[in-house]
Structure formats: structure tokens, C-alpha cells
Coordinates of C-alpha atoms and ligand atoms in Angstrom, one line a residue:
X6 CA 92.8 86.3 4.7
X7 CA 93.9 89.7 5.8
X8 CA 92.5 92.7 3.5
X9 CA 96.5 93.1 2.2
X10 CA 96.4 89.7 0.4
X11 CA 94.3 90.9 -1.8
X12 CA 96.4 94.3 -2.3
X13 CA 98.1 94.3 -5.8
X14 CA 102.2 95.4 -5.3
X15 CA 102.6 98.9 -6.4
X16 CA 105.2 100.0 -8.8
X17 CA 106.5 103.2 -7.3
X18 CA 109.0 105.3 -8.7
X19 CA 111.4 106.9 -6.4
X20 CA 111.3 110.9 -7.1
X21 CA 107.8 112.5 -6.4
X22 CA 108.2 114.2 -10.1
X23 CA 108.0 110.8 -11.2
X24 CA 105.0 109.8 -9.9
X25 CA 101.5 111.2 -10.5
X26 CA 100.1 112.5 -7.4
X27 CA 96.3 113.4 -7.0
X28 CA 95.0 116.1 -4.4
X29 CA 92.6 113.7 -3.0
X30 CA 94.2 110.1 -1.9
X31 CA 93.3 107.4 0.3
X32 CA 95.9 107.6 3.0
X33 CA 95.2 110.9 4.9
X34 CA 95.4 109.0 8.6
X35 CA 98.8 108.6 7.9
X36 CA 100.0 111.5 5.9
X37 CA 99.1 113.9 8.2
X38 CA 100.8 112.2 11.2
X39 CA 103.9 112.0 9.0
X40 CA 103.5 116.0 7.9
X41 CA 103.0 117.0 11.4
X42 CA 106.9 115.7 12.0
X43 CA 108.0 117.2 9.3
X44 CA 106.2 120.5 10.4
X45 CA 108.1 119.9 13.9
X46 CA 111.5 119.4 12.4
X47 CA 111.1 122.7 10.4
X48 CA 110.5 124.5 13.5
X49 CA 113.6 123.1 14.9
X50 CA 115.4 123.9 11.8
X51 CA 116.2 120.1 11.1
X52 CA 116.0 120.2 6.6
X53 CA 117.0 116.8 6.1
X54 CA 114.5 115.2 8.8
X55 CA 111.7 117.3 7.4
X56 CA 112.4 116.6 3.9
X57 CA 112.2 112.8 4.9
X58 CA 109.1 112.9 6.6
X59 CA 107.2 114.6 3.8
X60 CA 109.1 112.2 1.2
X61 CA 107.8 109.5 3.2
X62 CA 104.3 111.6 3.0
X63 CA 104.6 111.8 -0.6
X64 CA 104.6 108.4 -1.6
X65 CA 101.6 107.4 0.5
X66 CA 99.7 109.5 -1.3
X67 CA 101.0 108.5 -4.8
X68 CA 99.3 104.8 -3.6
X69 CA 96.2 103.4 -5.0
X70 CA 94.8 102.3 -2.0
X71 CA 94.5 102.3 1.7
X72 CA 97.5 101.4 3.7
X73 CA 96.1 98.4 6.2
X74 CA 99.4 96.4 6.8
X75 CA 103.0 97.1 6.8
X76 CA 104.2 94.3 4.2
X77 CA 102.1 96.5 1.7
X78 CA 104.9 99.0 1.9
X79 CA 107.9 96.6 1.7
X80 CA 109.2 97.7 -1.6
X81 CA 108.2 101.4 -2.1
X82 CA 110.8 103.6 -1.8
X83 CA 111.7 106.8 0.3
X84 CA 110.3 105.3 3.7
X85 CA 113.1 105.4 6.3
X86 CA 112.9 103.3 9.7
X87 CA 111.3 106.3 11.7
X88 CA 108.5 106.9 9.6
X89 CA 107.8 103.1 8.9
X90 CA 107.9 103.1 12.7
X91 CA 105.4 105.8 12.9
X92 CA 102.9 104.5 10.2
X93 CA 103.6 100.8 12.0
X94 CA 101.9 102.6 15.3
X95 CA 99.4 104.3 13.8
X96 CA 98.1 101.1 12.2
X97 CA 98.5 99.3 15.4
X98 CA 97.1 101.9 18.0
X99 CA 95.1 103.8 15.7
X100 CA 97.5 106.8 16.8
X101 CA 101.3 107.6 17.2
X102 CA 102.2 108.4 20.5
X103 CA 105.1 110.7 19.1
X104 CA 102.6 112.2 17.0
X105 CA 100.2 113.1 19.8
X106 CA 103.0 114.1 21.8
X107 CA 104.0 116.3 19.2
X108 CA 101.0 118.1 18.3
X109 CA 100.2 119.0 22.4
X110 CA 103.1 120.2 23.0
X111 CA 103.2 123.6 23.6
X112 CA 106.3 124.5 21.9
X113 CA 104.8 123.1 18.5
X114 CA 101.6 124.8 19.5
X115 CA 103.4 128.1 20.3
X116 CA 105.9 127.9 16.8
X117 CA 102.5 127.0 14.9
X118 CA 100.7 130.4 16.3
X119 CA 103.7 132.5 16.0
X120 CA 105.1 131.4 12.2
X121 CA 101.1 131.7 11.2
X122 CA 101.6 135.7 11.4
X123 CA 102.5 136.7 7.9
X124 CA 106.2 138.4 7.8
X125 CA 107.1 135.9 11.2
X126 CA 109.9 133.0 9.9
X127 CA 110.9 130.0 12.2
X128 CA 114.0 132.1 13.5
X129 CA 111.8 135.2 14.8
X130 CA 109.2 132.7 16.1
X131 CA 111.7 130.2 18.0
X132 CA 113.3 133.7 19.7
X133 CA 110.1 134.9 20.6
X134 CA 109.3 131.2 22.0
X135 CA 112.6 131.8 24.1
X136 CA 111.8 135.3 25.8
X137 CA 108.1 133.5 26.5
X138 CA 105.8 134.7 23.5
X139 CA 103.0 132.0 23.0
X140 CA 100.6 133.8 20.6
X141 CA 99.6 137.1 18.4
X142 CA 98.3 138.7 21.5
X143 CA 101.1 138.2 23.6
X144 CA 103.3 140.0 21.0
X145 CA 101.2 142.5 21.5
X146 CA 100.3 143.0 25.3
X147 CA 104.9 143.0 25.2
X148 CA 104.7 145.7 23.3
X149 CA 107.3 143.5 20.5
X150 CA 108.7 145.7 17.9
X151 CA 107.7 144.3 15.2
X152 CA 108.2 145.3 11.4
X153 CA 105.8 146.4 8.5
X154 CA 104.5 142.8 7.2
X155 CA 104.7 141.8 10.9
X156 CA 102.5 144.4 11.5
X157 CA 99.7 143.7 9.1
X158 CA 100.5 139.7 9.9
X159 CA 99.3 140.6 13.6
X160 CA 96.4 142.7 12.5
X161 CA 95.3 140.4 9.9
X162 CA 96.0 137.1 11.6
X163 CA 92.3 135.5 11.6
X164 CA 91.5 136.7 8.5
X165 CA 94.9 135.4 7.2
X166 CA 94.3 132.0 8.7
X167 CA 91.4 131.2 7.5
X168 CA 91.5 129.7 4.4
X169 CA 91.1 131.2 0.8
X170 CA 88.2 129.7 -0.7
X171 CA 88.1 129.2 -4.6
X172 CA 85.4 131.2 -5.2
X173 CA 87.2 133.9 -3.5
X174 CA 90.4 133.0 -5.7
X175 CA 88.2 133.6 -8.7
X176 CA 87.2 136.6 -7.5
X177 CA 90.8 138.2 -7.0
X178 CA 91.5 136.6 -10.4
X179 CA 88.9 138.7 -11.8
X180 CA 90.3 141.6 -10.3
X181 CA 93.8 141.3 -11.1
X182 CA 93.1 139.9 -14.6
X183 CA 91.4 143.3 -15.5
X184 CA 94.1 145.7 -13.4
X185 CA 96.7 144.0 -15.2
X186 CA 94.9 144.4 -18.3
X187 CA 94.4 148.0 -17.9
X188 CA 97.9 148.6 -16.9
X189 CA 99.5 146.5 -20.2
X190 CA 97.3 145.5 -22.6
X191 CA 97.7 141.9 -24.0
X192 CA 99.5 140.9 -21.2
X193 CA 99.1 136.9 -19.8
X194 CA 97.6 136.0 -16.0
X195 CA 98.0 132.8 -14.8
X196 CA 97.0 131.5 -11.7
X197 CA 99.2 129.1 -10.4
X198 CA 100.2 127.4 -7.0
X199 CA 97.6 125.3 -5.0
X200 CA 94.5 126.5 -7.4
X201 CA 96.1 125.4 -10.6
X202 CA 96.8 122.2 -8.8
X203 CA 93.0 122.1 -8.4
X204 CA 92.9 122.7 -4.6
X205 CA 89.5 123.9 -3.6
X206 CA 91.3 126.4 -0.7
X207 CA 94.5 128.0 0.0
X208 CA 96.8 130.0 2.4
X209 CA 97.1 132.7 -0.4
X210 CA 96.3 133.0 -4.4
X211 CA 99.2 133.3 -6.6
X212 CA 99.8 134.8 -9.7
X213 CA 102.2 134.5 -12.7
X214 CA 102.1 137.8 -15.3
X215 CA 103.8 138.1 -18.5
X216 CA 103.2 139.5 -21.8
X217 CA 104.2 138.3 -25.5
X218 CA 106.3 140.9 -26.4
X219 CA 109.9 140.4 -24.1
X220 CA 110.4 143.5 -22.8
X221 CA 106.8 144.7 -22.0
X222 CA 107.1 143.8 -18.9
X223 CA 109.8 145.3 -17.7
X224 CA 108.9 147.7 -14.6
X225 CA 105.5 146.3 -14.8
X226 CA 104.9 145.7 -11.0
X227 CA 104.7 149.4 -9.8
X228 CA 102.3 150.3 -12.3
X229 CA 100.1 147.2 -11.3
X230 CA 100.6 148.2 -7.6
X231 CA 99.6 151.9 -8.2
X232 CA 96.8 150.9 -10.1
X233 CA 95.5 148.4 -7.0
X234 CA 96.1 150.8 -4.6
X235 CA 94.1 153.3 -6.8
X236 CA 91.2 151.2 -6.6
X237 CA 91.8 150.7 -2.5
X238 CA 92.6 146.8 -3.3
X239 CA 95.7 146.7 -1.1
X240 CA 95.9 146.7 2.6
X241 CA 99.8 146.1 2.8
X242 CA 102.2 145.4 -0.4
X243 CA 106.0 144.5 -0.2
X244 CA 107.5 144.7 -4.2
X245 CA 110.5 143.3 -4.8
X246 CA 112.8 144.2 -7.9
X247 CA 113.8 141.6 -10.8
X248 CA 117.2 140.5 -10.0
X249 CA 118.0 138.0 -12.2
X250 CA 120.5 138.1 -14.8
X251 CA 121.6 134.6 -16.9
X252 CA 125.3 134.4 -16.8
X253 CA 127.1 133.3 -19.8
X254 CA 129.2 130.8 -17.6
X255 CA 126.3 129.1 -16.1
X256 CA 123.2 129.2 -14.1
X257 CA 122.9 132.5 -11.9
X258 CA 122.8 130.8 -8.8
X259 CA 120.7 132.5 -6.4
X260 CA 121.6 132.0 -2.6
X261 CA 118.4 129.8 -1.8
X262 CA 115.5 128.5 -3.6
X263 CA 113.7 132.1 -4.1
X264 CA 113.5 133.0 -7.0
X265 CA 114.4 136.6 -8.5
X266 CA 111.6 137.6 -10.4
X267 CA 109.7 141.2 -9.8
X268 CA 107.4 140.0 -7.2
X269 CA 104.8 141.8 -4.5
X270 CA 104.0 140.0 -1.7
X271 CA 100.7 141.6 -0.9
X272 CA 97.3 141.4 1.2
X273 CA 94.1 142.2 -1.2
X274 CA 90.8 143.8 0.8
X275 CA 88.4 141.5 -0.4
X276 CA 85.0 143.0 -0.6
X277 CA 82.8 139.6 1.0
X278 CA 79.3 138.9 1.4
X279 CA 77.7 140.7 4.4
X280 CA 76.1 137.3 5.8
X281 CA 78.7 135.1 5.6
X282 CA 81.5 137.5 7.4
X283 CA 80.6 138.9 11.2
X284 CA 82.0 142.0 11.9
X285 CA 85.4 141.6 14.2
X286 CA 87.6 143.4 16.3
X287 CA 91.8 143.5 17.1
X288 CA 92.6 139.8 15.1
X289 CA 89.2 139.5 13.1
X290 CA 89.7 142.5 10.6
X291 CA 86.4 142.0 8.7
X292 CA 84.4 145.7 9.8
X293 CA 81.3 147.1 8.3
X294 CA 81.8 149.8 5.5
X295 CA 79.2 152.5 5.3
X296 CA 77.9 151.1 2.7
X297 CA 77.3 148.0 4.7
X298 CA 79.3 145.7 3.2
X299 CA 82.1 143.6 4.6
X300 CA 85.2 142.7 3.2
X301 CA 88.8 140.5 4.5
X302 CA 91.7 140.2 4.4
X303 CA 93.0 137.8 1.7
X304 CA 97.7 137.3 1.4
X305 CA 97.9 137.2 -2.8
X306 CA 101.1 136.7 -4.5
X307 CA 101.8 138.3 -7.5
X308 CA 104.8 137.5 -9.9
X309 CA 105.6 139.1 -13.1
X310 CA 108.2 136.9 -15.5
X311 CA 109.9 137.3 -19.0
X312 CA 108.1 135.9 -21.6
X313 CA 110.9 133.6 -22.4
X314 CA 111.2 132.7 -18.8
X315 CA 107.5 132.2 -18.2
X316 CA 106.9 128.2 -19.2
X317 CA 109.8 127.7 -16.4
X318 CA 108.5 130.4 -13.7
X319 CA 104.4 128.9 -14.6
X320 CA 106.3 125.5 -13.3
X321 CA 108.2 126.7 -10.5
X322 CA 105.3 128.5 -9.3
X323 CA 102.6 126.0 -9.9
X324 CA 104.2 123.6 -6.6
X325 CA 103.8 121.7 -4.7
X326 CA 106.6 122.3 -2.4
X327 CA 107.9 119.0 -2.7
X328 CA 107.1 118.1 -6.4
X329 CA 109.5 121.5 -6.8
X330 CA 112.2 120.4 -4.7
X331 CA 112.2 116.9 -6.4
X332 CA 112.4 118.0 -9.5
X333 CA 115.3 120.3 -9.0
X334 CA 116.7 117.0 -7.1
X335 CA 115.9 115.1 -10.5
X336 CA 117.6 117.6 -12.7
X337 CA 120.7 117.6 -10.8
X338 CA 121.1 114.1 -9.6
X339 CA 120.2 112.3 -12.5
X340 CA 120.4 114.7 -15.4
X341 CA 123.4 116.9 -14.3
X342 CA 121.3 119.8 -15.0
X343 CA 120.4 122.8 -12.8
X344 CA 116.4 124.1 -13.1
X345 CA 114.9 127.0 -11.7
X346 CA 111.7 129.2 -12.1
X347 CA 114.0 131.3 -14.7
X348 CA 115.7 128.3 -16.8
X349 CA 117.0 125.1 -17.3
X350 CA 120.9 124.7 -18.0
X351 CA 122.5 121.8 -19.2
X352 CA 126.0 121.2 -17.5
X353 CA 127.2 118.2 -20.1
X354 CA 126.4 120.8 -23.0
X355 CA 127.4 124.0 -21.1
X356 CA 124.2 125.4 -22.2
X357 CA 120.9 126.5 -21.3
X358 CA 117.5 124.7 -23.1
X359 CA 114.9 126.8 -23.6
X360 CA 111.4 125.7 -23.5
X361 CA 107.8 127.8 -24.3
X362 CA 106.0 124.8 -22.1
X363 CA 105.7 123.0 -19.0
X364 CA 105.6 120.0 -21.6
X365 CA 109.3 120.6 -23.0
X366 CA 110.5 121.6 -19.9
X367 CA 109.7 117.6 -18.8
X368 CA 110.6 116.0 -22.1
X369 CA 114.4 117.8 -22.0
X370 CA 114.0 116.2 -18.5
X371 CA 113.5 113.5 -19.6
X372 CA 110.5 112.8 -17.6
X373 CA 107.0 112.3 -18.3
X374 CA 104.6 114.9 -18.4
X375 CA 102.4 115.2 -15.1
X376 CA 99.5 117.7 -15.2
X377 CA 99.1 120.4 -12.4
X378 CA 96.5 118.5 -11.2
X379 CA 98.8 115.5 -10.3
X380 CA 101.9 117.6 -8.7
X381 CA 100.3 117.3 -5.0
X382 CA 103.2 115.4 -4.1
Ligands
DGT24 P1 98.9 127.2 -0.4 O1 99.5 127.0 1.0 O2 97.5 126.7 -0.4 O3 99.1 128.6 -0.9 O4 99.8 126.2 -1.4 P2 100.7 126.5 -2.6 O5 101.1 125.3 -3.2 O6 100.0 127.5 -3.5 O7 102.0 127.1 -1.9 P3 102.6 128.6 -2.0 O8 101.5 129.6 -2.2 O9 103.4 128.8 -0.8 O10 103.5 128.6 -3.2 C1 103.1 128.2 -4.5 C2 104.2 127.6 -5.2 O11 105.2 128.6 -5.6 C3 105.0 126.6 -4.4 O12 104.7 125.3 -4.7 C4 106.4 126.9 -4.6 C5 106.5 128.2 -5.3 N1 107.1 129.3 -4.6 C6 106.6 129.9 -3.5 N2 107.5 130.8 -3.1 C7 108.5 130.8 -3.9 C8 109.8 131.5 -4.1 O13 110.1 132.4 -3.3 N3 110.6 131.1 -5.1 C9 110.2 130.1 -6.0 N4 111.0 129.8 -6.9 N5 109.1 129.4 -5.9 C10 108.3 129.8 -4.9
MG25 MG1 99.5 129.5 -2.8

């Protein structure tokens, strides 16, 4: 009997906000392969290819169980013919020759290096690619003009790409809890993103700010900046002004999925143990202080949202990626409604529905509640 027999067949639904997806699943071998095409078609600018791959992703890692044979994935949705044929390979050959291929060659390679420098998107990287440009260093031995996040994204880059652990997350959450505190007294920090989905590292930490009173936190961001920089926290900042405004005719589109929130993209100096960091040089910024100790470079996102915004912005900004996207799909597709991190508006009752959780935001989707915890679609 082959181990599938024995392999009970898995309701799955088709939207990843459906489903309940744990960090930790039984199908990495595969999802990786399928994440790494989805990375590839991104660099190529390909949305509807990448989007497949990682919906194919998804549901493998909303499954039970190991994937051993293909007839255990004959009736769950979302896989199209050139992932199956992909996950067909890989449990063949052990590999995926088109994955392999993939991740060698040099172009992926070169658009993985290049869109790793904070400030670099695909478009920047892929010119760069064309004139030649493999890495950081090359960037810099060209002598590329490069702007102010660019900058810091070069002289940053090893810190930047190594991940944030979550001890240093609670660390930074320390910090910005009390700044913020400071600064506006009774006002609410939330981590969210990849930590509040229980991740135990991250590429950044992010942060959602608000305060009870609507209002208090207008014009909050400069005063939280000032502060940081007062207490030489910040090694580059980038603030952003709140520019949304709800339109009495409908949902305030913006042009993509950013939102409009007051927002500061920043990089915190991290003050780290002096025996876990080495000192470094050009793309390891980590140098001794006269006091002796060490510190690094850590990216930290910090958000500040309306109070009556804030159960919709903690859900847009708690992720993942996908679970985001799909439930925005959901909203649209099957509820004619139109959700973003600032509200939800209802297109069959020309209104907007207001929510003060996560939890109402999913019942007037009509979906059922899934914890952060189990949005690593
Ligand atoms: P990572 O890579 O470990 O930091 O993983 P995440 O899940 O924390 O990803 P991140 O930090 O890029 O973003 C956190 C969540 O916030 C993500 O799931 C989607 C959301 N998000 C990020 N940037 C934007 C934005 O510009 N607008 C909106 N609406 N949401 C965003
Ligand atoms: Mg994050």
C-alpha cells in the first residue's frame, strides 16, 4: 500500500483567508521550490504568475500532512498545471530541474543581491542588471548614484540581511513602546507583521500606533522621530505624511495596495551584545563604541493610524502578504466590498462598516475568524 492510501482527503477551501494557516507545516520541500518561482516571476515583473505560484504555495501549507503522491492533491484547489508539474518533479527526482535552474542562475542571483539593498525595487535592480551590476559592491566600485535609503541600504546591507531575531524585536518594542509613550501619553503600540504572526525572525519589526482619543494622533510621527533621534536610535528615517481622506462617494482608492497612513520607514541602531556581534567594515556596519559595546543595524516600520481606523490598519498590517491580498480578493469577489488598512465599504449598501476589531472586521466578511497566528498563508 503506498503511504497515500492511508492519507484522509482534505477539505480545502479555495481563498487563503479561508483557511487556517500555521507558521510551521509539513510541506517545506515543496513550498519553497514553488516560492522561489514566484520570487523569479516578480523579478521579471510577471504579477499573475507570481501570485499563482504562491497560491499554489499557500495551500500546501494549509495541509495536514506531508505531500508523498500526486493523487493526494487531486481535489484541492488553486494548483495550476505548472506548479502540479513542478511538485510532480520534485516528488519524483527529489528536485525540480526548473527550480535548480532557477536558483543558479545568475540573473536570479544578481536581482536577489541587488532588490536585498533597502530603497532598491525590481525596476532599479533589473536596470542595474542590464548596465552589468551583480552585487552591493559593484554599485559601489561604479560609482552608481544612488539616493538617501539607497545609501543606507548599501551601507547597511549585511546587517539588514540578516535576520531580526525576536528577542531583538522585543527589544525595539521596548524602545518604541516607552518613546511613544513619552511623546503621547496613553497612546496604543502594537506590534504587528511577521511577529504578531508568531514568527521567531523577520526582515524588519513593524509597528501599529494609535491612541483612544481620535485626534491625538494627528502629527504624531515627527514628534516620535525627533524624540528617537534625540536618544541616537535612528541611523536613517524616511516619514511619510497621512494622506488619506474617506470620500463620501466611496472608498478613497489609493493607486496601489500602500496604504496612506503617517508612516516612517526607518533603520533603528540597535545596541547588541558585544560577543555575539564581530566588529565589521564597508557592508558589516556593527563597530565598537568607546564604551565597548556593539550595536546593528535593524529596518523598523513604524505606522501611526486613527483610532477608528486602527482594528482595519492592525489587519492590514499584521500580513501575510498573501493572506492580505486574498482577503481583499474575498471582499471584492464574493462580497462586493472594497477593504483596506483604513476601512471596509459596502458597495450593495453604498456604505462603509465600521469595526473596533479584527473579529468584526471577519464577521461583516462574512468569514470566520483566523488568529494572527494562523494568517501564514
Ligand atoms: P517580514 O519579511 O519578516 O518582515 O514579514 P512581514 O509579514 O512582517 O512582512 P512586512 O514587514 O513586509 O509587512 C508586514 C505586513 O504589513 C504585510 O503582511 C503587509 C503589510 N504591509 C507592508 N507594507 C504595506 C503597505 O505599504 N501598505 C499596506 N497596506 N500594507 C503593507
Ligand atoms: Mg515585517
Amino acid at each position: 500500500m503506498k503511504p497515500s492510501d492511508f492519507t484522509p482527503a482534505v477539505k480545502m477551501k479555495s481563498y487563503a483567508c479561508q483557511r487556517r494557516t500555521p507558521l510551521k507545516h509539513h510541506n517545506l520541500f515543496l513550498t519553497d521550490a514553488l516560492e522561489t518561482l514566484a520570487q523569479n516571476a516578480e523579478f521579471s515583473e510577471n504579477e499573475g504568475r507570481s501570485v499563482a505560484f504562491r497560491r499554489s504555495a499557500s495551500v500546501l501549507k494549509a495541509l495536514p500532512h506531508v505531500v508523498r503522491a500526486m493523487d493526494e492533491l487531486k481535489d484541492l484547489p488553486c494548483l495550476g498545471e505548472h506548479s502540479l508539474r513542478v511538485i510532480k518533479e520534485i516528488l519524483e527526482d527529489g528536485t525540480s530541474s526548473e527550480v535548480e535552474s532557477t536558483r543558479q542562475s545568475e540573473q536570479f542571483q544578481a536581482m536577489k543581491a541587488l532588490t536585498g539593498i533597502f530603497g532598491v525595487g525590481v525596476r532599479t535592480a533589473d536596470r542595474w542588471f542590464r548596465e552589468g551590476l551583480r552585487s552591493p559592491l559593484d554599485l559601489i566600485h561604479t560609482g552608481q548614484k544612488l539616493n538617501h535609503a539607497q545609501q543606507a541600504g548599501v551601507q547597511y546591507y549585511k546587517d539588514l540581511n540578516t535576520p531580526v531575531t525576536k528577542k531583538e524585536a522585543v527589544v525595539i518594542s521596548d524602545i518604541v513602546e516607552k518613546t511613544v509613550k513619552a511623546v503621547l501619553p496613553g497612546a496604543i503600540i502594537t506590534l504587528t507583521g511577521g511577529f504578531r504572526r508568531g514568527k521567531e525572525v523577520g526582515h524588519d519589526v513593524d509597528f501599529l500606533i494609535t491612541h483612544p482619543e481620535e485626534g491625538a494622533e494627528e502629527r504624531l510621527m515627527p514628534k516620535i522621530v525627533n524624540c528617537l533621534e534625540d536618544q541616537g536610535l535612528l541611523l536613517y528615517q524616511k516619514t511619510t505624511v497621512n494622506s488619506y481622506l474617506e470620500s463620501k462617494d466611496g472608498p478613497a482608492r489609493p493607486a496601489s495596495n500602500m496604504d496612506r497612513f503617517e508612516r516612517c520607514f526607518s533603520i533603528f541602531k540597535l545596541e547588541v551584545d558585544s560577543e555575539t556581534h564581530a566588529e565589521g567594515s564597508l557592508s558589516n556596519s556593527c563597530s565598537t563604541h568607546h564604551s565597548g559595546s556593539t550595536w546593528r543595524a535593524v529596518r523598523v516600520d513604524l505606522v501611526v493610524s486613527p483610532y477608528s481606523q486602527f482594528a482595519f490598519a492592525t489587519l492590514g498590517w499584521t500580513g501575510s502578504k498573501l493572506f492580505e491580498r486574498e482577503l481583499r480578493r474575498w471582499a471584492g469577489q464574493e462580497k462586493a466590498m472594497s477593504l483596506s488598512s483604513h476601512a471596509l465599504y459596502d458597495s450593495k449598501q453604498q456604505r462603509y462598516l465600521r469595526a473596533n476589531s479584527e473579529e468584526e472586521i471577519f464577521t461583516h466578511l462574512g468569514l470566520e475568524y483566523i488568529p494572527p497566528s494562523e494568517r501564514n498563508a
